[in-house]
Amino acid sequence: MRGGGGGMMDDGGVEHAQIPNSFGHELRACLRCRLVKTYDQFRENGCENCPFLDMDKDRDNVVSCTTANFTGIISLMDPNRSWAARWLRIGRFIPGCYTLAVSEELPEEYQVKTACLHSCKNCDATL
Amino acid sequence: AASRSRAPAGGGGVRKRSRQDNFIDDSAIEDEDEDEEDDGGSRPRKKGGGGVRGFFDEEAQVDEDEEEEDEGEGEDDFINDAGADIPDDDAGRGSRSRHSIPMRDEEEDIDEIERQVRERYARSTHIEYGEEAADVEQQALLPSVKDPKLWMVKCAIGHERETAICLMQKFIDRTDLQIKSVVALDHLKNYIYVEAEKEAHVKEACKGLRNIYASAKITLVPIKEMADVLYVESKNVDLARDTWVRMKLGVYKGDLAKVVDVDNVRQRVTVKLIPRIDLQVLASKLEGRVVAKKKTFVPPPRFFNIDEAREMHIRVERRRDKDSGEYFEMVDGLMFKDGFLYKPVSIKSIHTQGIQPSFDELEKFKKPGDDMNGDMSSLNTLFSNRKKGHFMKGDAVIVVKGDLKNLEGWVEKVEDTTVHIRPKISDLPKTLAFNEKELCKYFKPGDHVKVVSGVQEGTTGMVVKVDGHVLIILSDTTKEHIRVFADHVVESSEITTGITRIGDYELHDLVLLDNLSFGVIIRVETEAFQASVFLRIFNGC
């Protein structure tokens, strides 16, 4: 089940991002929200926290906005209450697997998209 | 796609909370304010953010009232979190979802506020402030007694990530799992961390997982150590063109190399090396002859010479590399240019930090025909990668980078990586601060110096020529010209006499040689573990 650009919703359950379906080199982290999924998962379903990055529309977006270079994994079940999520500043995102740190920055052209996400009604902003 | 677990907007209490939380600097609120309840209810208003609130000139309320407010007013004073989502990734800053972020029904008001705020503040101001406040804020996010605890759980070694992901899946499948998060650190094998209110929750979550033994030890992490668990060392890989690196593995292990191309996507770089090719072996290989591989033999480094190769009947092709557009000589899949070997390697197979090429290595890299400028830039990179601080008060220095390049001065104070100098030109302020990478020790011909590091350590002498970073010194002892880096040298009036004894003999001893000659020792030298003695020989007269 997939909301429009959002996360998965199970019956009676909590909305959450896709869980990575493998543990190898295909794992990538979103440079903006640090969500971890496989390349294919990003390509097919985009990033649930950052739909405006349009990863599901163009594979270049996946390549530019995610990285295989990340350290550590945190499975976040309860972003509201988790201290770790607060410390890592991912408490606003939906439950899912995240990484502690990425060593690259989101390229500038995508940073603009993040910035305009709130004031621009045309953007696919759903945060 | 907001998470459903967020508190619903509505109710004055909630809104009031959000008003508090819409501080850019949330550190104003002490930890005890962060209750888990999402319903309304007054909270002790912490006005610790007074200093911060001064930043916002629109904020007029310092009052403590808890009355219900109009949404519009409530949001008026403070920047909406959503708007404060500065590109440098501080998404969570300024609010926690349990304190409601006005969204959904309140979107229009948000837009209105957004607009107002944007009118008032240029974007760049936000960003600056954000970066400065980041550290202070981080402090405020330290765990409190009200937060869930962290438990260390033993799991199957090598399966840490897998376990974390499995627990996530389990949470999705059965939402009665009460743990809050699971952390798998790259560098910690055999253990994962589970965040939960009670140990029982941890035990319950781990039941039935094949990577966690039923009897697995669960240890509570002391609250003061919790933040350390999540500490990640930022690896500053300064990989740019012309950076010096060293090879970690293979034939070229330990060899100095220069980066010529970086591919961050594929985590590979192309480096330039002095080739270690055994032409004989290569020729045989290409001709199909099987050669007994002498595994332990590492060919000495030598520039590649096309003619030499051709003489051995090795086929050398001139090809154009599609990525860089340059011509290379290809032999057996290897790329050569100007005698160097250009080799693509993975970033993991090279050392990038703390590379200190010796003078000889750099000399070897420089081919005849290389202009000094090229050398300077590579030396500059070299110096920028130097770690140790080597400036002392009183050192004469010159600026080598930046707008004030070529300014001379003397070191007044050294602080970590910042060096304060007193400039030579009187029109400038008394002291100027520079990063140590921007400065280089400055010597003039005629200065008397002492070499304090490197191969020539201990030698003293007089500077006869200055060539950028390199000084040519006339040694006191050997009366030879030696080349050293300016960095390795300090001004000194000390004159070493060098070594005066070797074995039984001392300088100026009268010694007898085998035949009828005798002589006086005039010089003693130790070089590369070889002792030499120079004699003035008198023939029998």
XYZ file of C-alpha atoms in Angstrom:
668
model
C 0.000 0.000 0.000
C 1.408 3.308 -0.819
C 0.146 6.752 -0.107
C 0.800 9.482 -2.581
C 4.480 9.967 -2.063
C 4.151 8.925 1.513
C 4.930 5.843 3.436
C 3.318 2.526 3.701
C 0.247 2.077 5.778
C -0.762 -1.259 7.099
C -4.173 -2.071 8.442
C -4.512 -0.582 11.855
C -0.797 -0.068 11.837
C 1.586 2.774 11.783
C 2.657 4.566 8.665
C 6.232 3.674 7.878
C 8.837 3.684 5.159
C 9.740 0.585 3.209
C 12.131 -1.680 5.062
C 15.315 -2.514 3.175
C 14.923 -5.925 1.638
C 18.622 -6.722 1.595
C 21.722 -5.908 3.588
C 24.448 -5.694 1.031
C 26.029 -3.088 -1.180
C 22.720 -2.099 -2.699
C 21.818 -0.255 0.466
C 21.750 3.495 0.055
C 20.926 6.411 2.331
C 18.944 9.471 1.328
C 21.198 12.508 1.684
C 18.473 14.661 3.083
C 16.635 12.511 5.592
C 19.096 9.616 5.880
C 16.495 6.981 5.208
C 18.098 3.679 4.215
C 16.687 1.466 1.492
C 18.041 -0.351 -1.500
C 18.667 1.375 -4.791
C 15.733 -0.413 -6.362
C 13.396 0.525 -3.565
C 14.288 4.195 -3.961
C 13.908 3.910 -7.679
C 10.481 2.373 -7.495
C 8.956 4.159 -4.552
C 11.029 7.246 -4.036
C 11.913 8.511 -0.581
C 8.927 8.604 1.735
C 10.236 11.595 3.634
C 11.418 13.505 0.615
C 9.000 12.896 -2.216
C 9.971 16.173 -3.849
C 13.331 14.680 -4.739
C 11.456 12.647 -7.347
C 13.592 9.577 -7.010
C 10.899 7.466 -8.491
C 10.767 9.622 -11.582
C 14.382 9.613 -12.691
C 17.250 7.325 -11.824
C 19.641 10.271 -11.817
C 17.826 11.568 -8.804
C 18.514 8.362 -6.956
C 22.183 8.504 -7.859
C 22.538 12.150 -6.844
C 20.409 12.170 -3.742
C 21.450 8.913 -2.134
C 24.802 7.504 -1.202
C 26.210 4.117 -0.381
C 28.638 5.852 1.933
C 27.039 5.823 5.340
C 27.832 4.776 8.874
C 25.671 2.704 11.145
C 21.986 1.843 11.006
C 19.173 2.791 13.326
C 15.808 1.116 13.045
C 13.394 3.756 14.185
C 10.077 2.440 15.465
C 8.845 5.394 17.393
C 10.219 8.715 16.167
C 8.067 10.662 18.596
C 9.455 9.115 21.679
C 12.846 7.900 20.731
C 15.654 9.849 22.301
C 18.073 8.578 19.678
C 15.860 9.952 16.933
C 15.792 13.313 18.599
C 19.536 13.333 19.042
C 20.037 12.426 15.418
C 17.398 14.919 14.353
C 15.289 12.372 12.570
C 12.424 12.546 15.011
C 10.224 14.218 12.447
C 10.427 11.462 9.940
C 8.373 8.334 9.665
C 9.388 5.025 11.197
C 11.952 3.180 9.116
C 15.626 2.352 8.916
C 17.978 5.307 8.947
C 21.681 5.809 9.091
C 23.570 7.691 11.766
C 25.670 9.716 9.347
C 26.324 10.293 5.697
C 29.563 11.673 4.406
C 28.199 13.609 1.480
C 25.963 16.594 1.024
C 22.811 16.919 -0.960
C 23.777 18.666 -4.207
C 22.730 22.293 -4.379
C 20.051 21.956 -6.982
C 18.197 19.564 -4.722
C 18.728 21.694 -1.649
C 16.691 24.369 -3.350
C 13.878 21.903 -3.724
C 13.995 21.205 -0.024
C 13.851 24.898 0.746
C 10.958 25.787 -1.467
C 8.988 22.829 -0.331
C 6.934 24.732 2.146
C 6.068 27.929 0.437
C 5.537 26.582 -3.008
C 2.139 25.099 -3.420
C 3.080 23.513 -6.655
C 5.700 21.281 -5.174
C 4.809 17.836 -4.157
C 5.342 18.757 -0.548
C 3.588 16.517 1.833
C 5.525 17.022 5.030
C 2.833 12.131 4.537
C 3.005 13.019 8.156
C 3.171 10.272 10.621
C -0.066 9.470 12.244
C 1.533 9.274 15.577
C 1.880 12.992 15.693
C -0.352 14.830 18.087
C -3.456 16.149 16.438
C -3.647 19.857 16.215
C -6.294 21.448 18.252
C -6.746 22.529 21.785
C -5.178 25.541 23.250
C -2.748 23.694 25.345
C -1.305 21.940 22.413
C -1.025 25.051 20.441
C 0.634 26.767 23.215
C 3.183 24.099 23.313
C 3.812 24.508 19.702
C 4.293 28.147 20.255
C 7.049 27.390 22.628
C 8.547 24.930 20.311
C 8.604 27.188 17.403
C 11.726 28.683 18.714
C 14.497 28.252 16.268
C 16.593 27.439 19.235
C 14.758 24.840 21.116
C 17.493 24.512 23.627
C 15.589 27.081 25.582
C 13.343 24.387 26.845
C 14.791 22.231 29.539
C 14.396 18.546 29.303
C 11.868 18.217 32.016
C 9.435 20.074 29.876
C 9.319 17.324 27.427
C 6.500 15.252 28.661
C 5.232 12.395 26.719
C 1.638 13.491 26.883
C 0.220 14.814 23.790
C -2.845 16.253 25.277
C -2.943 19.754 26.523
C -2.068 20.859 29.948
C 0.067 23.604 31.098
C 3.714 23.196 31.318
C 6.067 25.285 33.269
C 7.192 27.850 30.857
C 10.904 28.001 30.703
C 12.092 31.331 29.764
C 15.619 30.256 29.392
C 15.327 31.107 25.785
C 15.275 34.749 26.633
C 18.580 35.333 25.073
C 17.562 33.556 21.941
C 14.245 35.246 21.656
C 16.053 38.483 21.432
C 16.994 37.432 17.941
C 13.460 37.695 16.814
C 12.313 41.170 16.878
C 8.745 40.225 16.263
C 8.430 38.411 19.478
C 6.811 40.554 22.009
C 5.466 37.964 24.336
C 7.408 37.332 27.364
C 4.219 36.725 29.196
C 3.374 33.554 30.894
C -0.212 33.389 29.972
C -1.677 30.138 29.047
C -4.834 31.282 27.508
C -6.074 29.935 24.303
C -4.819 31.820 21.404
C -5.847 32.260 17.927
C -3.844 30.064 15.677
C -2.772 33.001 13.674
C -1.457 34.899 16.630
C 0.067 31.910 18.121
C 2.179 31.306 15.134
C 2.852 34.892 14.440
C 5.758 35.308 16.664
C 7.774 32.395 15.739
C 9.018 30.975 12.636
C 7.236 27.891 11.623
C 9.342 24.837 11.933
C 8.536 23.853 8.468
C 9.955 27.086 7.243
C 12.957 26.648 9.356
C 13.871 23.510 7.586
C 17.219 24.788 6.562
C 19.048 22.837 3.922
C 21.717 21.755 6.309
C 19.500 19.031 7.406
C 18.141 20.205 10.724
C 14.765 18.820 10.079
C 14.084 17.821 13.611
C 15.378 20.972 15.120
C 12.989 23.286 16.716
C 10.340 20.787 17.393
C 9.490 17.313 18.169
C 6.488 15.792 16.699
C 4.967 14.987 19.995
C 4.604 18.707 20.406
C 2.317 19.344 17.629
C 3.565 21.007 14.598
C 0.727 22.973 13.188
C -0.014 21.326 9.947
C -2.743 20.121 7.806
C -5.716 22.181 8.916
C -3.489 25.071 9.718
C -1.637 25.188 6.496
C -2.995 28.465 5.336
C -1.886 30.243 8.422
C 1.458 28.668 8.083
C 1.855 30.002 4.631
C 0.932 33.407 5.859
C 3.469 33.261 8.593
C 6.028 31.857 6.237
C 5.571 34.756 3.959
C 5.925 37.243 6.750
C 8.969 35.622 8.085
C 10.606 35.345 4.729
C 10.066 38.999 4.193
C 11.847 39.728 7.350
C 14.767 37.451 7.139
C 17.079 36.771 4.324
C 17.692 33.111 3.902
C 21.380 33.387 4.556
C 20.865 34.758 8.024
C 18.928 31.688 8.881
C 21.619 29.421 7.726
C 24.366 31.170 9.611
C 22.428 31.163 12.770
C 21.553 27.581 12.288
C 25.107 26.491 12.066
C 26.238 28.421 15.098
C 23.401 27.276 17.251
C 23.807 23.679 16.246
C 26.294 22.820 18.957
C 24.346 24.499 21.687
C 21.232 22.747 20.607
C 22.871 19.402 20.466
C 23.795 19.820 24.110
C 20.165 20.343 24.911
C 19.225 17.096 23.287
C 21.130 15.034 25.801
C 19.019 12.289 27.315
C 17.090 12.861 30.479
C 15.607 10.485 33.005
C 12.311 10.780 31.212
C 13.699 9.436 27.980
C 13.756 5.762 27.101
C 16.877 3.939 28.103
C 19.461 2.325 25.942
C 20.229 -1.354 26.327
C 23.149 -3.203 24.871
C 22.203 -6.632 23.563
C 24.503 -9.364 22.368
C 23.726 -10.777 18.965
C 25.309 -13.020 16.369
C 28.563 -11.537 15.194
C 28.492 -10.118 11.691
C 24.725 -9.911 11.715
C 24.279 -6.653 13.566
C 22.646 -4.738 10.720
C 20.529 -7.677 9.821
C 19.259 -7.919 13.380
C 18.359 -4.248 13.453
C 16.451 -4.549 10.216
C 14.706 -7.721 11.355
C 13.532 -5.963 14.460
C 12.145 -3.203 12.283
C 10.264 -5.746 10.255
C 8.981 -7.370 13.400
C 7.712 -4.026 14.607
C 5.801 -3.552 11.393
C 4.293 -6.988 11.609
C 3.198 -6.754 15.181
C 2.783 -3.256 16.444
C 2.713 -4.334 20.028
C 6.469 -4.096 20.136
C 7.322 -1.438 22.626
C 10.892 -0.710 21.795
C 11.630 2.704 20.343
C 14.642 2.085 18.168
C 17.509 -0.271 17.479
C 21.021 0.839 16.634
C 23.668 -1.193 14.846
C 27.065 0.493 14.791
C 29.549 -0.298 12.054
C 32.485 -0.551 14.372
C 30.871 -2.514 17.161
C 30.647 -6.198 16.423
C 28.510 -8.674 18.288
C 26.216 -6.096 19.841
C 23.258 -3.915 19.034
C 21.600 -1.221 21.097
C 17.892 -1.260 21.786
C 16.097 1.778 23.042
C 13.193 1.041 25.373
C 11.558 2.151 28.588
C 11.921 -1.205 30.267
C 14.200 -4.185 30.003
C 11.116 -6.361 29.660
C 10.290 -4.641 26.414
C 13.737 -5.448 25.112
C 13.418 -9.082 26.084
C 10.015 -9.339 24.491
C 11.223 -7.785 21.269
C 14.214 -10.075 21.014
C 12.228 -13.235 21.573
C 12.219 -15.548 18.638
C 14.927 -13.748 16.701
C 17.446 -16.158 15.357
C 20.300 -13.707 15.642
C 19.765 -13.059 19.313
C 20.214 -15.949 21.688
C 17.457 -16.508 24.188
C 19.919 -16.113 26.995
C 21.505 -13.052 25.497
C 22.936 -10.571 27.909
C 21.134 -7.268 28.143
C 23.093 -4.434 29.694
C 21.837 -0.987 30.536
C 23.884 1.879 29.171
C 24.483 4.620 31.750
C 22.724 7.803 30.827
C 25.979 9.707 30.552
C 27.254 7.325 27.941
C 24.214 7.344 25.749
C 25.293 10.206 23.573
C 28.669 8.563 23.005
C 26.965 5.521 21.564
C 25.637 7.587 18.709
C 28.841 9.453 18.132
C 30.107 9.186 14.592
C 33.503 10.381 13.698
C 33.332 12.599 10.668
C 35.847 11.392 8.186
C 37.218 14.319 6.300
C 38.516 12.821 3.180
C 40.224 15.603 1.344
C 40.490 13.892 -1.925
C 41.077 16.346 -4.650
C 43.262 16.341 -7.686
C 46.943 16.609 -6.957
C 46.594 15.233 -3.472
C 49.386 12.989 -2.311
C 48.380 9.559 -1.153
C 50.077 6.291 -0.378
C 49.126 2.879 -1.656
C 47.978 0.361 0.890
C 48.224 -2.875 -1.004
C 49.868 -4.727 -3.790
C 53.102 -4.178 -5.605
C 52.987 -0.466 -4.929
C 52.322 -0.768 -1.236
C 53.773 2.183 0.575
C 54.552 4.041 -2.604
C 53.740 7.669 -2.950
C 51.104 8.482 -5.535
C 49.327 11.560 -6.793
C 45.611 11.720 -7.359
C 44.718 12.762 -10.886
C 41.028 12.006 -10.979
C 38.298 11.411 -8.441
C 35.099 9.487 -8.966
C 33.013 9.913 -5.859
C 30.108 7.963 -7.148
C 32.036 4.808 -7.651
C 34.468 5.570 -4.813
C 37.444 5.270 -7.090
C 40.357 7.498 -7.931
C 43.003 7.439 -10.579
C 46.500 7.861 -9.251
C 49.809 8.533 -10.856
C 52.685 6.313 -9.772
C 56.276 5.630 -10.657
C 55.925 2.259 -12.342
C 57.419 -0.886 -10.941
C 57.427 -2.982 -14.018
C 59.639 -5.870 -14.770
C 59.887 -5.546 -18.508
C 61.257 -9.036 -18.928
C 58.314 -10.600 -17.186
C 55.943 -8.412 -19.094
C 57.454 -9.311 -22.418
C 57.296 -12.979 -21.635
C 53.762 -12.723 -20.482
C 52.644 -10.978 -23.632
C 54.324 -13.501 -25.783
C 52.474 -16.222 -24.052
C 55.453 -17.711 -22.359
C 54.716 -18.906 -18.904
C 57.126 -17.428 -16.447
C 57.696 -18.728 -12.975
C 56.412 -15.892 -10.874
C 58.892 -14.670 -8.380
C 56.328 -13.553 -5.916
C 58.556 -11.883 -3.451
C 60.368 -9.858 -6.001
C 59.135 -6.321 -6.282
C 60.591 -4.481 -9.255
C 62.272 -1.207 -8.395
C 60.461 1.960 -9.374
C 61.498 3.250 -12.730
C 59.951 5.499 -15.287
C 58.388 3.753 -18.176
C 60.289 4.111 -21.390
C 58.420 3.268 -24.581
C 61.539 2.608 -26.576
C 62.879 0.227 -23.998
C 59.627 -1.633 -24.016
C 59.540 -1.797 -27.764
C 63.036 -3.180 -27.825
C 61.766 -6.111 -25.865
C 59.074 -6.580 -28.407
C 56.390 -5.379 -26.123
C 53.551 -3.921 -28.043
C 52.792 -0.397 -26.977
C 49.602 1.169 -28.222
C 48.825 4.812 -28.221
C 45.262 5.263 -27.188
C 43.017 8.070 -26.245
C 41.252 7.791 -22.922
C 37.575 8.532 -23.426
C 37.046 10.147 -20.052
C 39.928 12.572 -19.933
C 40.582 12.977 -23.622
C 44.294 12.498 -23.151
C 46.624 10.134 -24.871
C 48.139 7.241 -23.061
C 50.446 4.427 -23.896
C 48.691 1.190 -23.226
C 50.542 -1.949 -22.440
C 48.838 -5.037 -21.179
C 45.902 -3.053 -19.929
C 48.105 -0.601 -18.057
C 48.080 3.089 -18.862
C 51.264 5.115 -19.054
C 51.968 8.728 -19.773
C 55.236 10.623 -19.507
C 56.732 7.572 -17.903
C 54.205 7.434 -15.085
C 51.701 4.688 -14.532
C 48.114 5.862 -14.249
C 46.180 3.399 -12.197
C 42.529 3.423 -11.187
C 42.108 2.226 -7.625
C 39.389 2.183 -5.034
C 39.453 4.872 -2.368
C 39.674 2.198 0.245
C 43.020 1.020 -1.032
C 44.869 4.247 -0.406
C 45.992 6.162 2.632
C 44.867 9.736 2.447
C 45.664 11.135 5.860
C 48.966 12.101 7.316
C 50.898 11.628 4.138
C 54.347 13.116 4.479
C 56.358 12.573 1.347
C 60.053 12.818 1.839
C 62.025 15.217 -0.231
C 63.519 12.416 -2.258
C 60.152 10.983 -3.129
C 58.997 14.327 -4.367
C 62.174 14.838 -6.314
C 61.643 11.557 -8.043
C 58.130 12.504 -8.976
C 59.286 15.653 -10.612
C 60.327 14.945 -14.135
C 62.694 17.142 -16.050
C 60.579 19.624 -17.850
C 58.107 20.012 -15.038
C 57.919 23.670 -14.274
C 58.299 24.944 -10.800
C 54.689 26.067 -10.682
C 53.423 22.584 -11.057
C 55.694 21.561 -8.291
C 54.595 24.390 -6.088
C 50.981 23.463 -6.303
C 51.708 19.919 -5.355
C 53.925 21.078 -2.553
C 51.161 23.338 -1.406
C 48.808 20.442 -1.218
C 51.457 18.603 0.634
C 51.746 21.317 3.181
C 48.053 21.649 3.569
C 47.944 18.037 4.536
C 50.577 18.382 7.146
C 49.293 17.766 10.573
C 51.821 18.971 13.015
C 51.971 22.588 13.938
C 55.449 23.826 13.588
C 55.340 27.525 14.072
C 56.830 29.120 17.096
C 56.754 32.590 18.413
C 59.377 34.641 16.703
C 59.502 32.602 13.510
C 59.680 34.662 10.378
C 56.895 33.633 8.077
C 55.400 34.484 4.746
C 51.823 34.077 3.601
C 51.540 31.604 0.762
C 47.810 31.385 0.222
C 44.905 33.729 0.000
C 44.546 37.413 -0.588
C 47.483 38.367 1.557
C 49.896 36.163 -0.287
C 53.511 37.221 -0.052
C 53.014 39.206 3.094
C 55.878 38.746 5.488
C 55.662 38.805 9.221
C 56.681 37.279 12.514
C 54.753 34.818 14.591
C 53.248 36.329 17.703
C 51.042 33.540 18.939
C 50.072 30.041 17.945
C 46.665 28.638 18.844
C 45.806 25.179 17.581
C 45.713 25.707 13.850
C 45.528 29.465 13.952
C 48.701 31.472 13.849
C 48.778 35.144 14.709
C 51.441 37.138 12.998
C 52.754 40.631 13.228
C 52.952 41.832 9.651
C 56.002 43.543 8.291
C 53.993 46.330 6.752
C 53.104 48.902 9.336
C 49.843 49.964 7.807
C 48.194 46.742 8.722
C 46.619 45.924 12.068
C 48.993 44.826 14.779
C 48.290 41.154 14.426
C 46.606 39.122 11.754
C 45.344 35.621 12.149
C 45.958 32.928 9.608
C 45.359 29.255 9.317
C 48.685 27.485 9.606
C 48.173 26.054 6.166
C 48.349 29.513 4.702
C 51.765 30.274 6.093
C 55.241 29.082 5.475
C 58.407 29.782 7.313
C 60.407 32.443 5.665
C 64.099 32.637 5.487
C 66.470 34.954 3.715
C 69.817 34.139 2.313
C 72.284 34.755 5.062
C 70.078 33.420 7.845
C 71.738 30.864 10.000
C 69.495 27.915 10.616
C 69.270 24.457 12.037
C 67.430 21.533 10.534
C 65.074 20.032 13.077
C 63.365 17.271 11.175
C 63.723 15.166 8.126
C 66.717 13.410 6.750
C 69.118 16.230 7.481
C 68.114 16.639 11.064
C 70.800 18.101 13.231
C 72.642 19.909 10.523
C 73.228 23.582 10.886
C 74.176 26.005 8.197
C 73.565 29.204 6.344
C 70.803 29.789 3.871
C 72.206 30.569 0.482
C 69.085 30.371 -1.621
C 65.360 30.349 -1.116
C 63.212 28.568 -3.657
C 59.622 28.747 -2.547
C 59.282 26.131 0.138
C 62.751 24.801 -0.408
C 65.891 26.237 1.089
C 69.414 25.597 0.000
C 71.691 25.621 2.964
C 75.419 25.562 3.193
C 76.175 23.061 5.886
C 78.553 24.126 8.625
C 80.082 20.751 8.905
C 80.341 19.378 5.460
C 80.435 22.620 3.549
C 78.008 21.116 1.107
C 74.812 22.487 -0.238
C 71.819 20.664 1.051
C 68.194 21.108 0.123
C 65.559 21.062 2.808
C 61.983 22.166 3.263
C 61.539 25.476 4.998
C 59.219 23.705 7.380
C 61.992 21.552 8.689
C 64.183 24.389 9.689
C 64.388 26.933 12.486
C 66.537 29.947 12.851
C 69.409 29.231 15.138
C 72.848 30.488 15.912
C 73.933 27.058 16.973
C 76.706 25.536 14.993
C 77.045 21.824 15.186
C 80.344 20.345 14.889
C 78.655 17.249 13.729
C 80.086 13.947 14.542
C 83.589 13.987 15.810
C 84.190 10.416 16.738
C 83.876 7.164 14.976
C 84.905 4.041 16.714
C 88.307 4.627 18.200
C 89.163 7.597 16.148
C 88.541 11.207 16.720
C 88.681 14.241 14.575
C 92.193 15.480 14.032
C 93.769 12.214 15.031
C 97.028 11.365 13.384
C 96.670 7.929 11.909
C 98.863 5.479 10.136
C 97.728 3.636 7.066
C 98.966 0.300 5.869
C 101.814 1.576 3.861
C 104.125 4.262 4.922
C 101.531 6.946 4.618
C 99.989 8.658 7.505
C 97.411 11.346 7.732
C 95.180 13.517 9.813
C 91.466 12.959 10.068
C 89.820 16.074 8.800
C 86.238 15.011 8.510
C 83.931 12.372 9.878
C 80.601 11.562 8.395
C 77.834 9.109 8.949
C 75.636 8.520 6.058
C 73.291 5.660 5.554
C 74.920 3.606 8.222
C 78.254 3.895 6.647
C 81.058 5.625 8.388
C 83.598 7.418 6.349
C 86.727 9.045 7.389
C 88.527 11.589 5.331
C 92.201 11.926 5.605
C 94.782 14.295 4.502
C 97.525 12.077 3.524
C 101.132 12.918 3.791
C 103.448 10.986 1.708
C 106.745 10.136 3.025
C 108.959 12.980 2.311
